[in-house]
CSV table of C-alpha atoms in Angstrom, one decimal:
chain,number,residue,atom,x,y,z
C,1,UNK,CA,0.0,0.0,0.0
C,2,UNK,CA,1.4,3.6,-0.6
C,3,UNK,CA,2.4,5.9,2.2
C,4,UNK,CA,0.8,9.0,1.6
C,5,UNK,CA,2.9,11.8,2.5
C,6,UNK,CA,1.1,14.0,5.0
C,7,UNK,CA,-0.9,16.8,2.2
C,8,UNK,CA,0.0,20.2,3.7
C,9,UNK,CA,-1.1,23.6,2.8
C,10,UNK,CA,1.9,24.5,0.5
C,11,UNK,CA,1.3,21.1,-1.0
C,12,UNK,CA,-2.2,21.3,-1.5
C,13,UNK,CA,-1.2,25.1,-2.8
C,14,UNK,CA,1.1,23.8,-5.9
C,15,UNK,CA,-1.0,21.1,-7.1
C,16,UNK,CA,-4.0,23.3,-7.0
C,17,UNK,CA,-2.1,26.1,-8.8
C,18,UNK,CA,-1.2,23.5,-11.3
C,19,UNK,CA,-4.5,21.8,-11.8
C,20,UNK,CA,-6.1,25.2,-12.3
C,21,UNK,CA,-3.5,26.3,-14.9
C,22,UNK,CA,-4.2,22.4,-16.3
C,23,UNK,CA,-7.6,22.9,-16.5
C,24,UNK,CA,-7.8,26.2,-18.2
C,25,UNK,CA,-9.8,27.5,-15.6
C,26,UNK,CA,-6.8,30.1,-14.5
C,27,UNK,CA,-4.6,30.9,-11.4
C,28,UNK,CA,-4.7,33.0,-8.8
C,29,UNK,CA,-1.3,35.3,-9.3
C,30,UNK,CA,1.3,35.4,-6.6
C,31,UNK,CA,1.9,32.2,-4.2
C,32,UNK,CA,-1.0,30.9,-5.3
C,33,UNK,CA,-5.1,30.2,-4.6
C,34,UNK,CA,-5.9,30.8,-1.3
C,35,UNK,CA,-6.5,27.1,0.4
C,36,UNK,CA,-7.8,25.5,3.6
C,37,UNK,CA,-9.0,22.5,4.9
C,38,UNK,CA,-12.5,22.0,4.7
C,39,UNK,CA,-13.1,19.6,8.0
C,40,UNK,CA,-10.3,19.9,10.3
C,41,UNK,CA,-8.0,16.8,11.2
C,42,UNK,CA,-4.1,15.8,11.1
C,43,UNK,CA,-4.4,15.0,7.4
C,44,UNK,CA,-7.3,16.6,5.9
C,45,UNK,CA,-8.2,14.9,2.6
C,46,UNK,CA,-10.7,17.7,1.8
C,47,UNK,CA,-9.5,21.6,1.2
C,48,UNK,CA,-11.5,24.4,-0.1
C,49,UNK,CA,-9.5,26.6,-2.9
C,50,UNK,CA,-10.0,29.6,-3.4
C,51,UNK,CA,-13.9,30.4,-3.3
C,52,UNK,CA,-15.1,28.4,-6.1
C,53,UNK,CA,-13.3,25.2,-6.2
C,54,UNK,CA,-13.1,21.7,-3.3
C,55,UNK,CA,-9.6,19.7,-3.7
C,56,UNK,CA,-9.9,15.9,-2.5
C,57,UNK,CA,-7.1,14.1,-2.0
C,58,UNK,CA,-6.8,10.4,-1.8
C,59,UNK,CA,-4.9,9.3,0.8
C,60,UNK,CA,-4.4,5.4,0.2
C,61,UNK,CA,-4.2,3.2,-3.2
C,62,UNK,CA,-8.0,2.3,-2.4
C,63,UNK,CA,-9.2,6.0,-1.8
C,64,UNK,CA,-7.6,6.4,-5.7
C,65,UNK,CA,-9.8,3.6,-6.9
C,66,UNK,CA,-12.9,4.9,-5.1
C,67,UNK,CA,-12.5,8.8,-6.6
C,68,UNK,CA,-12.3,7.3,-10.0
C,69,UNK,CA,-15.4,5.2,-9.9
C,70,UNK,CA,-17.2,8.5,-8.5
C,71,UNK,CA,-16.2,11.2,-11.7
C,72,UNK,CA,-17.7,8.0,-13.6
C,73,UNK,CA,-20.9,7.5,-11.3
C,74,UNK,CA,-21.5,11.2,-10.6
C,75,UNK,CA,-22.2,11.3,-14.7
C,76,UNK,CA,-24.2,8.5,-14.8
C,77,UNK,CA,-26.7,9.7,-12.0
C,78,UNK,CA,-26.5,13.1,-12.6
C,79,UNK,CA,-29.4,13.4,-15.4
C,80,UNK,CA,-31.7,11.1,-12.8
C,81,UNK,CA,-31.5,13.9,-9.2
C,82,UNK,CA,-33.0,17.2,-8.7
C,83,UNK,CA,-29.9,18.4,-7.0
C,84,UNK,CA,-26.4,20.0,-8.3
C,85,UNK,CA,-23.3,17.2,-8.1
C,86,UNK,CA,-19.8,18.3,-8.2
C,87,UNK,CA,-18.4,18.7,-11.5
C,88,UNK,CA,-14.6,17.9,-11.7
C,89,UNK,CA,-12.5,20.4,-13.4
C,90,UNK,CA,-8.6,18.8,-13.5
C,91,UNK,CA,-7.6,15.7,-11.7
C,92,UNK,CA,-4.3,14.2,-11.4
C,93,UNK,CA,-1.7,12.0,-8.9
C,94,UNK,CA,-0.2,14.4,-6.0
C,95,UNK,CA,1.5,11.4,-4.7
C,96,UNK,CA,2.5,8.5,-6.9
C,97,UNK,CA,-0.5,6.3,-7.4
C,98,UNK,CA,-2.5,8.5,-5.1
C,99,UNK,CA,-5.3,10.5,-7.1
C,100,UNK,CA,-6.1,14.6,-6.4
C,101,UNK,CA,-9.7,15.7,-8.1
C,102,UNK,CA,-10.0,19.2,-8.1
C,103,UNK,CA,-14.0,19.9,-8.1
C,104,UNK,CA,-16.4,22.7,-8.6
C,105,UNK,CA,-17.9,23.8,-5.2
C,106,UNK,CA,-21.2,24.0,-4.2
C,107,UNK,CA,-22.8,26.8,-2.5
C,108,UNK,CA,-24.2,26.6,0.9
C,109,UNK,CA,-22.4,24.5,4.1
C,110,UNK,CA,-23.1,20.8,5.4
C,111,UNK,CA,-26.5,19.5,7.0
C,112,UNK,CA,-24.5,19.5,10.2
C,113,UNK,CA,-24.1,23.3,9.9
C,114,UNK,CA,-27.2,24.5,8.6
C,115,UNK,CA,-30.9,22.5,9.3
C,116,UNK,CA,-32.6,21.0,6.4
C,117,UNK,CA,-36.4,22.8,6.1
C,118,UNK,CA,-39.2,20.8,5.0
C,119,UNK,CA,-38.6,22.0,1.9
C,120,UNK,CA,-35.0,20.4,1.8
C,121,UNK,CA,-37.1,17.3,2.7
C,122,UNK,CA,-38.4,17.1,-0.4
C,123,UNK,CA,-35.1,18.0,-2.2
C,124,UNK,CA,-33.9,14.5,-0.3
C,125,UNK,CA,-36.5,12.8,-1.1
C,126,UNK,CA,-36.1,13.8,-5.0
C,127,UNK,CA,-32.1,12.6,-4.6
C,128,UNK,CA,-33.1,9.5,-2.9
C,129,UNK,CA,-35.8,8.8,-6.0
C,130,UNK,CA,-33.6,9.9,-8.6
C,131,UNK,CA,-31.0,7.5,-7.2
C,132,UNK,CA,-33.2,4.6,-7.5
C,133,UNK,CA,-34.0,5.6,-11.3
C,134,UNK,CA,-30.0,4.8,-12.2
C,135,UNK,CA,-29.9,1.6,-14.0
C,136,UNK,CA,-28.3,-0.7,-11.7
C,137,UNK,CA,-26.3,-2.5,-14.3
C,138,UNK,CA,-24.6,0.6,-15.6
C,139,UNK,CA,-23.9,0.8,-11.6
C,140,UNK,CA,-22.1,-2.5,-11.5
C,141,UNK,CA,-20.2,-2.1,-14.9
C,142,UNK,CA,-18.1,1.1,-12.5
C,143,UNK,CA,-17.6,-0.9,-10.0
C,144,UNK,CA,-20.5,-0.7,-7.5
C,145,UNK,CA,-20.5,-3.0,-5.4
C,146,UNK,CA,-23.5,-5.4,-4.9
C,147,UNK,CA,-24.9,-6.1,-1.3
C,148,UNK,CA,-27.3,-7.7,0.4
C,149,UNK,CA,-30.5,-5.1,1.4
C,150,UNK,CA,-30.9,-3.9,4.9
C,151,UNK,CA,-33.3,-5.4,7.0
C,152,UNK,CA,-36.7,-3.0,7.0
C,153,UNK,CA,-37.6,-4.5,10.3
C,154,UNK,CA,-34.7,-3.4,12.0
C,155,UNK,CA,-34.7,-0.3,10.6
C,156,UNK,CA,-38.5,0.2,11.6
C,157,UNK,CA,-37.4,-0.4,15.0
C,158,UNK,CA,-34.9,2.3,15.0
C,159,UNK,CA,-37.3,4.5,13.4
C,160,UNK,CA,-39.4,3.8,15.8
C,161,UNK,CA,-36.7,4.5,19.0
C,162,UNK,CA,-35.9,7.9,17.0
C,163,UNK,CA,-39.8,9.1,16.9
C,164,UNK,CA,-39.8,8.7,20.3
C,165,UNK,CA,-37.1,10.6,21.0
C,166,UNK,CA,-38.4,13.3,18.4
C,167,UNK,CA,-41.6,13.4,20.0
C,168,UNK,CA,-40.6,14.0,22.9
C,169,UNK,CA,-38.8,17.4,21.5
C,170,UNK,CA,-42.4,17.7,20.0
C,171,UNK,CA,-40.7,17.5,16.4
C,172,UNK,CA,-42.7,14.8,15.3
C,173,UNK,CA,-45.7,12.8,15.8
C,174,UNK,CA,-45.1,9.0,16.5
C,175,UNK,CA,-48.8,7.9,15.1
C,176,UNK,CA,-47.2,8.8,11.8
C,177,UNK,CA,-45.4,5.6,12.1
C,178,UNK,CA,-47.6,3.5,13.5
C,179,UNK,CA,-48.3,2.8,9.5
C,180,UNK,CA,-45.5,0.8,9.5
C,181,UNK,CA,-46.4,-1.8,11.1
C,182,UNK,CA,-44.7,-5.7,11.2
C,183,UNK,CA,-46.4,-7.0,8.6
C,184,UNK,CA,-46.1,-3.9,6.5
C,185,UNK,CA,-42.7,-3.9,6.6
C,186,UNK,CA,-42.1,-7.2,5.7
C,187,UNK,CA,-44.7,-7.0,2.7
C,188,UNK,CA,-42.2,-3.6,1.8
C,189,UNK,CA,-39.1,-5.5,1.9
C,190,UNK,CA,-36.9,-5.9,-1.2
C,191,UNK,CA,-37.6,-8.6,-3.6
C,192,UNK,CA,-35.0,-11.2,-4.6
C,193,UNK,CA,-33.5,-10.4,-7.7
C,194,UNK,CA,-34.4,-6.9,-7.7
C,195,UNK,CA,-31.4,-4.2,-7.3
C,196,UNK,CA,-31.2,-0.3,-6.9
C,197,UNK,CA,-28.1,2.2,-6.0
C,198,UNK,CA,-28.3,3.5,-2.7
C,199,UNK,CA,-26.0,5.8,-0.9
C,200,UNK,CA,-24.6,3.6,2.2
C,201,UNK,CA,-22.9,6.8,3.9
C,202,UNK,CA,-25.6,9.6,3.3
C,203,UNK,CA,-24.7,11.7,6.6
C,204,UNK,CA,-24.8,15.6,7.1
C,205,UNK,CA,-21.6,16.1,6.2
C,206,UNK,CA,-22.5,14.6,2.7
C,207,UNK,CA,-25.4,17.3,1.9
C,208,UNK,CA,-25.0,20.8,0.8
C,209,UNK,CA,-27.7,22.8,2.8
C,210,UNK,CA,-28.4,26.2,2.2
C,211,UNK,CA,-29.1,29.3,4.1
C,212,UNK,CA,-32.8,28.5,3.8
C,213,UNK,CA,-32.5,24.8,4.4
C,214,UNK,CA,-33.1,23.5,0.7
C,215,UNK,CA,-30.6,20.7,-0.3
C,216,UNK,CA,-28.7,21.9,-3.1
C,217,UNK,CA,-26.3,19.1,-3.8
């Protein structure tokens, strides 16, 4: 496995200057674009550049194979969600074998920073649609992986231990759930035979938000 060198800020400041000038795009004059991590940690894969651009680094020989099946997935989903996905302007190695995308950014901060409205609801629930509209086969012929479905019982039960604790906020009404019963959910569960893409790591930190709560990418 390659060692990645620990990516710091001059680093990350040369390649971006590079990929930019690469690209087309331009450069800012002087040292460089103006860079900084975007979620703080000893070797942050992630860095913001400039105002308009998000670096990601890969930091292992796996991390490489993964960014390169998502340029090639983000353009196969793309005409199928109602939200914006990154666009990649220049990619390239910044460590031997160890892949550096530069992307377009996307305005607005992370679901962990700003609340999704109910509004933004609907926005996820038009990504999560749209995600189910991709042909699964093209999927597979990237390199998506094919696993076995969740249980929709167990997740039913966790629903249920969240609406609790949501009701007790008074955020939510628990009756609402009580549609999803047992038998329901077994009569709900996936098919054999019968495959869809799903995003196995949709957290916060994977949604742009904006200021007024819509999901915009």
């Amino acid at each position: 496995m390659t060692q990645a060198p620990t990516p710091s800020a001059e680093t990350v400041r040369r390649l971006a200057r590079s990929l930019l000038t690469d690209s087309g795009t331009g450069a800012a004059s002087g040292t460089g674009p103006d860079v900084r991590p975007a979620v703080a940690g000893d070797e942050p894969a992630t860095w913001w550049v400039g105002t308009r651009h998000v670096l990601r680094l890969a930091l292992d020989r796996e991390a490489s194979v993964r960014r390169r099946r998502e340029l090639r997935l983000r353009d196969l989903v793309r005409p199928h969600v109602p939200v914006a996905l990154p666009t990649c302007v220049a990619h390239g190695e910044w460590a031997p074998g160890l892949l550096a995308v530069l992307d377009t950014g996307l305005a607005g901060a992370t679901a962990e920073e700003h609340a999704v409205s109910a509004l933004g609801e609907a926005d996820l629930a038009g990504l999560l649609t749209g995600l189910r509209e991709v042909p699964p086969r093209q999927a597979e012929t990237l390199g998506v992986p094919r696993v076995s479905p969740r249980s929709l019982e167990a997740l039913r039960r966790a629903a249920e231990a969240a609406a609790e604790r949501l009701a007790e906020a008074d955020e939510f009404d628990p009756a609402r759930l009580g549609q999803l019963t047992p038998p329901a959910a077994l009569q709900l569960a996936a098919q054999p035979g019968t495959a869809v893409l799903v995003h196995h790591a949709l957290t916060g930190r994977h949604l742009v938000v904006g200021a007024d709560g819509r999901v915009r990418g």
